[in-house]
Coordinates of N, CA and C in Angstrom, one line a residue:
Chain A
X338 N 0.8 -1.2 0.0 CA 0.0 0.0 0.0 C 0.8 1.2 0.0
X339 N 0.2 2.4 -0.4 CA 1.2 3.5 -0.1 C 1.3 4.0 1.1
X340 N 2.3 4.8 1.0 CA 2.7 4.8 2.6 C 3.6 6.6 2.6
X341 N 2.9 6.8 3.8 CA 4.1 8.6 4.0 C 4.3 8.5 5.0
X342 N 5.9 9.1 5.0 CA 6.7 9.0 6.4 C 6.9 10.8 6.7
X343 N 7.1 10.5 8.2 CA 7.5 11.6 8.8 C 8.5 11.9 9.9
X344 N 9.2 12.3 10.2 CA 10.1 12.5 11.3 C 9.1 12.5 12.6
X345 N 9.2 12.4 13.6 CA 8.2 12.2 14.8 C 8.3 13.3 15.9
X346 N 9.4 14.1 15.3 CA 9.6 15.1 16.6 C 10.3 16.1 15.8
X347 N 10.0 16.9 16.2 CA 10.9 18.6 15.8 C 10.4 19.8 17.1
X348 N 11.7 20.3 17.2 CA 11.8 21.4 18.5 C 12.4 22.5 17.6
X349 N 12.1 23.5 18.0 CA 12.5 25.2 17.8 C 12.2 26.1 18.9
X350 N 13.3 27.1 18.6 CA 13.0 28.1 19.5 C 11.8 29.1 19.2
X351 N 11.4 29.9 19.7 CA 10.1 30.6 19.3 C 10.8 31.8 18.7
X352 N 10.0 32.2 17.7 CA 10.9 33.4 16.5 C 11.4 32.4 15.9
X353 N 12.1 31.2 15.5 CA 12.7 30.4 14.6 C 11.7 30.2 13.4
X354 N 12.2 30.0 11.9 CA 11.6 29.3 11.3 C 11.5 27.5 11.6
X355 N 10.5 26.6 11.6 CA 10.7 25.5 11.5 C 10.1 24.8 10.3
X356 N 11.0 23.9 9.9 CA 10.5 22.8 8.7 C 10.2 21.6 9.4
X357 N 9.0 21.2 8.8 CA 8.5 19.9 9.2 C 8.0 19.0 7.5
X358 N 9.1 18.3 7.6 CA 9.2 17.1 6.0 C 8.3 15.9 6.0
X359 N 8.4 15.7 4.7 CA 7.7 14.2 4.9 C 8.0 14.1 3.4
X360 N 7.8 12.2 3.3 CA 8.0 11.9 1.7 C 7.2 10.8 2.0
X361 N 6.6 10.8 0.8 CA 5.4 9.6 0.4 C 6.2 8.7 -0.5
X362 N 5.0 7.6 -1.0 CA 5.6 6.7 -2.1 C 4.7 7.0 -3.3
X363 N 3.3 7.0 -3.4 CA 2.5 7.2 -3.9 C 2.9 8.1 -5.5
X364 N 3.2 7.3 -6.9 CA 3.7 8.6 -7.3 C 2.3 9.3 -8.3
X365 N 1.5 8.6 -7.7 CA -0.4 9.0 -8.4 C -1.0 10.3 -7.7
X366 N -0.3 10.7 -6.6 CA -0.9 11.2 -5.4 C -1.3 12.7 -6.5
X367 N -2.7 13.0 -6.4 CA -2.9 14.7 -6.8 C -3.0 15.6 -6.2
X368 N -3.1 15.6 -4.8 CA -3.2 16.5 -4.0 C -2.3 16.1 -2.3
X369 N -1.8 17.1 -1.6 CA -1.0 16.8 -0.5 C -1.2 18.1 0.4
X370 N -1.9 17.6 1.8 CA -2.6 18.1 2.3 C -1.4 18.2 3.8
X371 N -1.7 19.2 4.3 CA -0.5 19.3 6.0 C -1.9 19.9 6.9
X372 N -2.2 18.8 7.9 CA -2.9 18.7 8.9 C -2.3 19.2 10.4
X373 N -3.3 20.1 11.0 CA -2.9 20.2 12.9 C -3.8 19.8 13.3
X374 N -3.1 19.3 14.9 CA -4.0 18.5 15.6 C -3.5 19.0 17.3
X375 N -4.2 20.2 17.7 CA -3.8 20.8 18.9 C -4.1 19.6 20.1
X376 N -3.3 20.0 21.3 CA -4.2 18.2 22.6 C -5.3 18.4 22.4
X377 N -5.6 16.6 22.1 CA -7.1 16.4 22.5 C -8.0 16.8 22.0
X378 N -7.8 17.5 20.4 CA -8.9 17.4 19.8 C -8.1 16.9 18.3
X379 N -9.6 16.8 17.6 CA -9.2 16.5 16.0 C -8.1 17.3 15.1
X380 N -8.4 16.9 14.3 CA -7.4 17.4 12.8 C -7.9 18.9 12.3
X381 N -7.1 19.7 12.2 CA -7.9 20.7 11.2 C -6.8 20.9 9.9
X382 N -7.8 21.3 9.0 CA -6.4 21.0 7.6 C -6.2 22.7 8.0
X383 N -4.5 22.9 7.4 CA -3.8 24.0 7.4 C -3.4 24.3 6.0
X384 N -3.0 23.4 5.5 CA -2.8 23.9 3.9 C -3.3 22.6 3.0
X385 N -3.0 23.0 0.9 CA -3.2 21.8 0.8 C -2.0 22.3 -0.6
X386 N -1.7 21.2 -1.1 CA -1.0 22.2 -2.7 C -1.5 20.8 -3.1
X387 N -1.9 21.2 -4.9 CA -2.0 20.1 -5.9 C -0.5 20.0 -6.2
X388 N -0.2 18.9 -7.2 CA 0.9 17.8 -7.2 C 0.9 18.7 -8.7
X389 N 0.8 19.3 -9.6 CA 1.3 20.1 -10.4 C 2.0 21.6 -9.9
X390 N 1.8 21.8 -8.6 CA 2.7 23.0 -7.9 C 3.9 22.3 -7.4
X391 N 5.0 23.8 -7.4 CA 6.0 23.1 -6.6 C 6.2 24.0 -5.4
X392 N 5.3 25.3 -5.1 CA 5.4 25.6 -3.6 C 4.2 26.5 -4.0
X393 N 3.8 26.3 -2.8 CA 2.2 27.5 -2.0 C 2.6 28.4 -1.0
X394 N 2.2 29.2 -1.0 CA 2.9 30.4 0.1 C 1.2 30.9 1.1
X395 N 1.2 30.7 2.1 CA -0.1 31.5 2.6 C 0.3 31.9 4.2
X396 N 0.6 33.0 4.2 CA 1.0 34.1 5.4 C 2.0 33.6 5.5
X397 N 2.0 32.9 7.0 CA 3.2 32.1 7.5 C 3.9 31.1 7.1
X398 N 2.9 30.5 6.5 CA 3.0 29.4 5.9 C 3.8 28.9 4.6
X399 N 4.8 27.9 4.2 CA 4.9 27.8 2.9 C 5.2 26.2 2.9
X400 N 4.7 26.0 1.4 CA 4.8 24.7 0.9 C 5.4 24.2 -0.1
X401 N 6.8 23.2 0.1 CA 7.2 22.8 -1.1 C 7.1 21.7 -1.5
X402 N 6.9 21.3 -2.5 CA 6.6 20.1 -3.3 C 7.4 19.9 -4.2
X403 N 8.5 18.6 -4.1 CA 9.3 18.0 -5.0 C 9.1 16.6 -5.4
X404 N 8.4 16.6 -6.5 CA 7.5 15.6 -7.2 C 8.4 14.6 -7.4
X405 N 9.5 14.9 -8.1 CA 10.6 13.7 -8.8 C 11.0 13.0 -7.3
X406 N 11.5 13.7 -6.4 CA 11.6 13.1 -5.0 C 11.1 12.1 -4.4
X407 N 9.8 12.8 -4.2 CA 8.5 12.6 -3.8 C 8.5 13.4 -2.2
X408 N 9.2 14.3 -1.9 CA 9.0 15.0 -0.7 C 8.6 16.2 -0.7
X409 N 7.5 16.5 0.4 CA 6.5 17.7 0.9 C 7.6 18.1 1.9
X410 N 7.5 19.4 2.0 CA 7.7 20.2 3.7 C 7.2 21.2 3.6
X411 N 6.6 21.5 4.9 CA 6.1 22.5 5.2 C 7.0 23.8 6.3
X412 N 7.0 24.8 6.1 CA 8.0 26.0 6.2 C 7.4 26.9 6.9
X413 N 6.8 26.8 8.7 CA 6.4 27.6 9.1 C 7.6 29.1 9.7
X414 N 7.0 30.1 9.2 CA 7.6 31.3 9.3 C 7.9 31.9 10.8
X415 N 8.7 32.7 11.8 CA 7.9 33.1 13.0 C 7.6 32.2 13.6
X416 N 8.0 31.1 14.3 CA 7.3 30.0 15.2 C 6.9 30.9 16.4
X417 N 5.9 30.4 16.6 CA 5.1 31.0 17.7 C 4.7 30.1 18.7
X418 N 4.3 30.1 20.0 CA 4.2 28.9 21.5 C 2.7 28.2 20.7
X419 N 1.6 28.9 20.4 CA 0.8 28.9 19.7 C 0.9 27.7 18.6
X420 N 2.0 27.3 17.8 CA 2.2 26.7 16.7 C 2.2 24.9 17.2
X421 N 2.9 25.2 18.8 CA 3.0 23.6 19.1 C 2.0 23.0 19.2
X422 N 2.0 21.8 18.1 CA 1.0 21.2 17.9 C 1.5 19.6 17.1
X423 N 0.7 18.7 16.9 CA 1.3 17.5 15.7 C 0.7 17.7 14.3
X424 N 1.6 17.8 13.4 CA 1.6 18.3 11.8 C 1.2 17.0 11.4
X425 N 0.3 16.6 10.4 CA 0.3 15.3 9.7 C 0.3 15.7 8.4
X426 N 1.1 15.3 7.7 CA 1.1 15.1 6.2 C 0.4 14.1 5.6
X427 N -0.7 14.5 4.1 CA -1.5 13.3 3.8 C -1.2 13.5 2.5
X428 N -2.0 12.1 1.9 CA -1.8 13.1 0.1 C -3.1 11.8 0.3
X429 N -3.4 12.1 -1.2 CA -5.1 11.2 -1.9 C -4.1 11.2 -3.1
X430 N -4.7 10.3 -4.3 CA -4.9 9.7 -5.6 C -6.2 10.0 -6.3
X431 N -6.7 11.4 -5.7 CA -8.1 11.6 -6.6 C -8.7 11.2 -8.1
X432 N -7.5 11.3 -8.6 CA -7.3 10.7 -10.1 C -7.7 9.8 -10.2
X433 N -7.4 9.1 -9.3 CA -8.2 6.9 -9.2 C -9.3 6.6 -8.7
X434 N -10.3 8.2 -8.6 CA -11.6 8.0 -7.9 C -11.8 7.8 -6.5
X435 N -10.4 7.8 -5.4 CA -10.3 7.2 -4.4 C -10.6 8.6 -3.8
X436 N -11.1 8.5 -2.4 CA -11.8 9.4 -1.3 C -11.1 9.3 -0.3
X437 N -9.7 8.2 -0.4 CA -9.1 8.3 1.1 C -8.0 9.7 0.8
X438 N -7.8 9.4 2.3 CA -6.2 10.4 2.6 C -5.2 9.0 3.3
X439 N -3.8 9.0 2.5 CA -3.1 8.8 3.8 C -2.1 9.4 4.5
X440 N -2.0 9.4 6.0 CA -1.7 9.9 6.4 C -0.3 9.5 7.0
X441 N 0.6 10.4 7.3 CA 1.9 9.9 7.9 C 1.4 10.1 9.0
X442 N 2.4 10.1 10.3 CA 2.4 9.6 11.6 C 2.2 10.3 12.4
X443 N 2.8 11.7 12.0 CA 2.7 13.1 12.2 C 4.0 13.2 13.0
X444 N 4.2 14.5 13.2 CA 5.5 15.3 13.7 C 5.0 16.0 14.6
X445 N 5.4 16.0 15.9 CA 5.0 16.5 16.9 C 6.3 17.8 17.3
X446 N 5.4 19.1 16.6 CA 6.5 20.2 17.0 C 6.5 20.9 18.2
X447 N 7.4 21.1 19.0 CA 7.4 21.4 20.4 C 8.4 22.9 19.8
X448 N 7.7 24.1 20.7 CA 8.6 25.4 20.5 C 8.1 26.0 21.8
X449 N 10.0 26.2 22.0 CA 10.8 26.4 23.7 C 10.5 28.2 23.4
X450 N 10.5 28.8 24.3 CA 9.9 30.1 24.4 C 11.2 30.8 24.9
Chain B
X198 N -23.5 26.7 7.6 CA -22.1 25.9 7.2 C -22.2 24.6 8.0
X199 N -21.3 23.8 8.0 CA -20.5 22.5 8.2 C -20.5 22.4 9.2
X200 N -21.3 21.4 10.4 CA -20.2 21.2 11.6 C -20.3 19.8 11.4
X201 N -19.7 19.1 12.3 CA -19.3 17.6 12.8 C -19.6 17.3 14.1
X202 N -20.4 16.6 15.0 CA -20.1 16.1 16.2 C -19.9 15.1 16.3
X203 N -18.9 14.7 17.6 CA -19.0 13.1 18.0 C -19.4 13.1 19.9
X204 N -20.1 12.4 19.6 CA -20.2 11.6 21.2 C -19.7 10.5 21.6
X205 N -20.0 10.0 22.8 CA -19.4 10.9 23.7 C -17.8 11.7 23.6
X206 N -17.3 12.3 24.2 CA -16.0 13.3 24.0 C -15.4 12.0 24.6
X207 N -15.7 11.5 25.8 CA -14.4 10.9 26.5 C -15.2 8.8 27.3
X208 N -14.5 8.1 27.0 CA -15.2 6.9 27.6 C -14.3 6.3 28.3
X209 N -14.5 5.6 29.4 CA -13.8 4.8 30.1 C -14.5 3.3 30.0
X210 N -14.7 1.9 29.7 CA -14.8 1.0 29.3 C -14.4 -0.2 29.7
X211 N -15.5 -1.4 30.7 CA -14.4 -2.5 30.2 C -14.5 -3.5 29.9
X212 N -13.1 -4.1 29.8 CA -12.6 -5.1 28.6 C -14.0 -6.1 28.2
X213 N -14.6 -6.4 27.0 CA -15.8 -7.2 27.5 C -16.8 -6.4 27.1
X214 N -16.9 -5.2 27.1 CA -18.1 -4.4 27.1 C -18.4 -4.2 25.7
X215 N -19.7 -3.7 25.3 CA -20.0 -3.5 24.1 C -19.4 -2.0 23.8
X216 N -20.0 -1.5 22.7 CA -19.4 -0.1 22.5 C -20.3 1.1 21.5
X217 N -20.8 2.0 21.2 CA -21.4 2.9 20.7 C -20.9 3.7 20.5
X218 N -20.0 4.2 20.0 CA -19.5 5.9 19.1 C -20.7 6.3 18.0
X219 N -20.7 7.5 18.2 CA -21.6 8.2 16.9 C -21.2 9.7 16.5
X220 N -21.5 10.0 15.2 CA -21.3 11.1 14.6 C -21.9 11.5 13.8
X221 N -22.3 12.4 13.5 CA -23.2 13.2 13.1 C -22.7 14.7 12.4
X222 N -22.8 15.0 10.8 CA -22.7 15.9 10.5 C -24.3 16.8 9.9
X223 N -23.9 17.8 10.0 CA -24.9 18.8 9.6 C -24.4 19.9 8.8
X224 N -25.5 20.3 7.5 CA -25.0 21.4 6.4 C -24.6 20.9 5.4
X225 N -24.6 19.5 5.4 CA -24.2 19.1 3.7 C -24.9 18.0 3.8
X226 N -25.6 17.5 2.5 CA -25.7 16.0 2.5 C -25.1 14.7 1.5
X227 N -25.3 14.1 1.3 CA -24.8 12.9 0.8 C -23.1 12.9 1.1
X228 N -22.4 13.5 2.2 CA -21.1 13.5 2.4 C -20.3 11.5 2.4
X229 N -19.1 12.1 2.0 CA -18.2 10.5 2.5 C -17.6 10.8 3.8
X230 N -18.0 9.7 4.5 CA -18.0 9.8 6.3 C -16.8 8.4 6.9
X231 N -16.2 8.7 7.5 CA -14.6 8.2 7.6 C -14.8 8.1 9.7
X232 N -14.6 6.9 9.7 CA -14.0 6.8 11.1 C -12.3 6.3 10.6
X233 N -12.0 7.1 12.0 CA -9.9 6.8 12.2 C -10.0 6.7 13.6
X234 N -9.0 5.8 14.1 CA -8.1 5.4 15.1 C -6.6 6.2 15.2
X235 N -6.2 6.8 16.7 CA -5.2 7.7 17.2 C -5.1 6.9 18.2
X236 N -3.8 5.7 18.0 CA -3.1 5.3 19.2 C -1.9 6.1 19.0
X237 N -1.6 6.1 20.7 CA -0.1 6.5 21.3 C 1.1 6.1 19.8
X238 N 1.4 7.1 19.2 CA 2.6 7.1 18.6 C 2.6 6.2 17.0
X239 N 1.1 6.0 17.2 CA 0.9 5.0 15.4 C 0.4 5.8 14.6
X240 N 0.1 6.8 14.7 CA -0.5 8.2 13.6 C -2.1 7.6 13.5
X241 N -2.3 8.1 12.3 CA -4.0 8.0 11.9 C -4.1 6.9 11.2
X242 N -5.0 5.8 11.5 CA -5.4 4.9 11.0 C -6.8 4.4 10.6
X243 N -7.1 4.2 9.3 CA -8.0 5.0 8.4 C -9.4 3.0 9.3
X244 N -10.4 3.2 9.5 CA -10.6 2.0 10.2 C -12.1 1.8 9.2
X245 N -12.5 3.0 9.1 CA -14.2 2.2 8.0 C -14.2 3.4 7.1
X246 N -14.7 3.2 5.7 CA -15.6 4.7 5.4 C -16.8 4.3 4.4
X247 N -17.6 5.6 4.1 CA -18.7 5.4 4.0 C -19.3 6.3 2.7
X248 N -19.5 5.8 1.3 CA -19.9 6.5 0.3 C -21.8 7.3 0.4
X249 N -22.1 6.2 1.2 CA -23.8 6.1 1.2 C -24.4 5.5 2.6
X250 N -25.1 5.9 2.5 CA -26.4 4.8 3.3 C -26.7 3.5 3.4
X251 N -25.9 3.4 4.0 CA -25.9 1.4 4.1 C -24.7 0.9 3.2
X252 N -23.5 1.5 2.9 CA -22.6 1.3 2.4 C -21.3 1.7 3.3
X253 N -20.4 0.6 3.9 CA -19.6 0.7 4.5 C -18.3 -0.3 4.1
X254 N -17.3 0.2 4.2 CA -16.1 -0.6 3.5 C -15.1 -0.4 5.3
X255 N -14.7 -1.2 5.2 CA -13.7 -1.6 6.2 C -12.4 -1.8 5.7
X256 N -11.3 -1.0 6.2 CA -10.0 -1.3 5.8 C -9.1 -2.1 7.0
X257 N -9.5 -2.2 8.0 CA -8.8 -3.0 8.8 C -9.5 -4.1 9.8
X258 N -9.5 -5.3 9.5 CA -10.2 -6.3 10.0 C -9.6 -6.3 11.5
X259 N -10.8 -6.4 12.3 CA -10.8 -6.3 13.6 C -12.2 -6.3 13.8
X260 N -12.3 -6.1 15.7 CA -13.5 -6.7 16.3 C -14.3 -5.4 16.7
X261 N -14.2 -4.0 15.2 CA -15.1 -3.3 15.7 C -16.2 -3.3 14.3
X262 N -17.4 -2.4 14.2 CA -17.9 -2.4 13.0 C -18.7 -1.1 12.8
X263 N -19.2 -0.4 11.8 CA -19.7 0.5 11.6 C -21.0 0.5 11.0
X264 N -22.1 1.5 11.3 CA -23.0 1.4 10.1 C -23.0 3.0 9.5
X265 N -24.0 3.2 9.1 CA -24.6 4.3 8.4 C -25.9 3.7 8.2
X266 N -26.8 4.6 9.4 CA -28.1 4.6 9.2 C -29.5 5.6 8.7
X267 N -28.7 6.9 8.9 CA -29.2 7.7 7.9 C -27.8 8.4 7.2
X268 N -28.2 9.4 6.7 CA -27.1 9.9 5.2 C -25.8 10.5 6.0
X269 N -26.5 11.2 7.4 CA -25.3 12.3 8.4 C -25.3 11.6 9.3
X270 N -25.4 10.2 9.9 CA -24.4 9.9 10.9 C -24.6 8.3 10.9
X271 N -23.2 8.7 11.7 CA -21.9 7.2 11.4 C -21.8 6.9 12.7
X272 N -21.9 5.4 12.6 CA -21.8 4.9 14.3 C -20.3 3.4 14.2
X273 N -19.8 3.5 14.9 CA -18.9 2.7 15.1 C -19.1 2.0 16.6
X274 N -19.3 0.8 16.2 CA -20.0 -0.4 17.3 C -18.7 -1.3 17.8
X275 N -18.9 -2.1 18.9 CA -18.2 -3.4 19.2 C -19.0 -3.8 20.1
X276 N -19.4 -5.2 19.8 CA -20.0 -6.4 20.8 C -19.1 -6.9 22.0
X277 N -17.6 -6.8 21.8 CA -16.8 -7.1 23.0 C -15.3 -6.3 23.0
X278 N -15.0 -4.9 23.6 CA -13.9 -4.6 23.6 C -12.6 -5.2 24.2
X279 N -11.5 -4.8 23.6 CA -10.2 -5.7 23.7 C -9.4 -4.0 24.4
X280 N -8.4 -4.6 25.5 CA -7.9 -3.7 26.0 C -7.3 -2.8 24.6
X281 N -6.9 -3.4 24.0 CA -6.0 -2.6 22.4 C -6.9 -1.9 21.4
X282 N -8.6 -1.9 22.0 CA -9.2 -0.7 20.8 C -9.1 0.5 21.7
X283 N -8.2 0.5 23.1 CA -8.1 2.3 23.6 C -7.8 2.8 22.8
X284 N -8.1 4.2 22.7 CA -7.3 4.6 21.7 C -8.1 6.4 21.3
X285 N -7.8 7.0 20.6 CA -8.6 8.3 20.2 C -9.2 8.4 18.7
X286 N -11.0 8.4 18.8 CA -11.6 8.0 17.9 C -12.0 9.1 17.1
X287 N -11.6 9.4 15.7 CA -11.8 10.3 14.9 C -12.7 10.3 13.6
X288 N -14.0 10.5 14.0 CA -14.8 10.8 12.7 C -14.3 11.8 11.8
X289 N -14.7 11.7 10.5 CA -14.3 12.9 9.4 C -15.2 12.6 8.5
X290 N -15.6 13.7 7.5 CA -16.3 13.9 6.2 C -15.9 14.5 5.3
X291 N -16.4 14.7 4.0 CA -15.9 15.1 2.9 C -17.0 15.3 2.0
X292 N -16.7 15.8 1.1 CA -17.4 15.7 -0.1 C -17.5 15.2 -1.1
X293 N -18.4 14.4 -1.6 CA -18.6 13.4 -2.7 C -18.7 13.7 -3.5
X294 N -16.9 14.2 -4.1 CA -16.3 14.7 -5.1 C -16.2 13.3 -6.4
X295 N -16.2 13.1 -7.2 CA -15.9 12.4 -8.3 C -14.2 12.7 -9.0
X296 N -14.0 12.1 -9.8 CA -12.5 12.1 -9.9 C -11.7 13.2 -10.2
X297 N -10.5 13.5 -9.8 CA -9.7 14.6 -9.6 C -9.9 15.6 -8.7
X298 N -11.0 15.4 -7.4 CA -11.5 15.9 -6.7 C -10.8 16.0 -5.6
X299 N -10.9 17.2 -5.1 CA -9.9 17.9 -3.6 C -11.0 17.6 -2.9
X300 N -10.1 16.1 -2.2 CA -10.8 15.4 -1.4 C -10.5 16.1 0.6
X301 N -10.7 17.5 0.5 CA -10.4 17.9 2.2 C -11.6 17.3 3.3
X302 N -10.9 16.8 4.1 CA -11.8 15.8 4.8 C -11.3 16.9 6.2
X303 N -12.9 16.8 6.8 CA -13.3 17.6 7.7 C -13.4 16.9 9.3
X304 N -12.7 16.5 10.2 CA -12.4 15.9 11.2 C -13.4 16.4 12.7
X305 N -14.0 15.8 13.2 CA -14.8 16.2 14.3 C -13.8 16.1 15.7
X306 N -14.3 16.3 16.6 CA -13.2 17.1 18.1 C -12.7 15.5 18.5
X307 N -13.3 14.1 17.9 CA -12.9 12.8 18.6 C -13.4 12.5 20.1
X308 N -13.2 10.9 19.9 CA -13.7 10.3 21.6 C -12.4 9.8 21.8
X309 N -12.3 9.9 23.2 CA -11.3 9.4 23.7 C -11.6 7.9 24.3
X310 N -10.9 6.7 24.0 CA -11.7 5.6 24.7 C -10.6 5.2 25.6
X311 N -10.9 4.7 26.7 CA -10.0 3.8 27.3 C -10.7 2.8 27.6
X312 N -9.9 1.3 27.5 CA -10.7 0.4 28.0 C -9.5 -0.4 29.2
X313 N -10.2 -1.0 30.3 CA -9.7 -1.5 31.0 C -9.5 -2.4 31.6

């Protein structure tokens, strides 16, 4: 099956930029989505880029996508105490009519103040 | 607009016992409705989903099961829990996009289960 990996932990200082990576296998994937998940509650999506871009920019936020690779990261700007949270990286295969997401493991970013 | 609920927020359970999760969205209809599993340190684990009404597909064989009894809400059952379904229970929905579709799937707050 396909499968996306992620690093499991990332720390920054607050004011730092942090990157949080991930690479899939999937090379059908059309869309790749970067999920937060504050304690104790669900997912909320934070960005998404289609698999014809190679970076999204929105405020703080940026997204690069390297297709031939197959690796996503995401490039939060300004880390703020606010930001600590677990990032999950997903992508779908919409192209195949499929309605899943999968999801990596997520990266749990911790920022020291 | 869109919300999602699940009930209960939090369960304590034990081993042996039956089980009832439910979810319920409102604001859209004919959505694709997704239960996932959040154990300690295994990420998201995709466990039933749901195109329709009475249509449910299971990706991971185990001792829980789902239905879909009306169009907006999804119930995930077990007739005997096993200390290993603890865990943090996440409903989600989407839109019943057709192909090439930005499939953003919409996640409700989750139950917490523990069983004992």
């Amino acid at each position: 099956g396909e499968d996306v990996e992620q690093s499991l932990f990332l720390s920054v200082r607050e004011g730092d930029s942090s990157v949080i990576n991930c690479t899939y296998t999937d090379s059908s994937s059309t869309y790749l989505y970067w999920y937060k998940q504050e304690p104790g509650a669900g997912l909320q999506l934070l960005t998404y880029i289609f698999s014809n871009m190679d970076m999204k920019q929105d405020q703080r936020l940026t997204v690069l996508l390297n297709k031939k690779d197959k690796h996503l990261s995401l490039r939060i700007a300004d880390t703020q105490t606010g930001d600590s949270a677990i990032y999950f990286c997903a992508e779908t295969d919409s192209g195949a009519g499929s309605y899943q997401l999968t999801f990596g493991k997520g990266t749990k970013l911790s920022v020291i103040p | 607009s869109q919300t999602i609920h699940q009930w209960p927020a939090t369960l304590v359970q034990p081993v042996g016992s039956p089980l009832s999760l439910e979810c319920t969205v409102e604001g859209t209809s004919n959505p694709n409705l997704y239960w996932y599993r959040q154990a300690a340190g295994r990420g998201l684990q995709l466990l039933f989903y749901s195109v329709g009404i009475g249509q449910i597909s299971s990706e991971v064989p185990q001792n829980l099961s789902a239905s879909r009894p009306q169009d907006r809400q999804f119930i995930l059952s077990s007739k005997k829990l096993l200390l290993s379904d603890s865990g943090f229970y996440l409903c989600a929905w989407s839109e019943s996009g057709g192909l090439g579709a930005y499939n953003e799937q919409f996640f409700g707050p989750g139950t917490r289960l523990t069983v004992l």
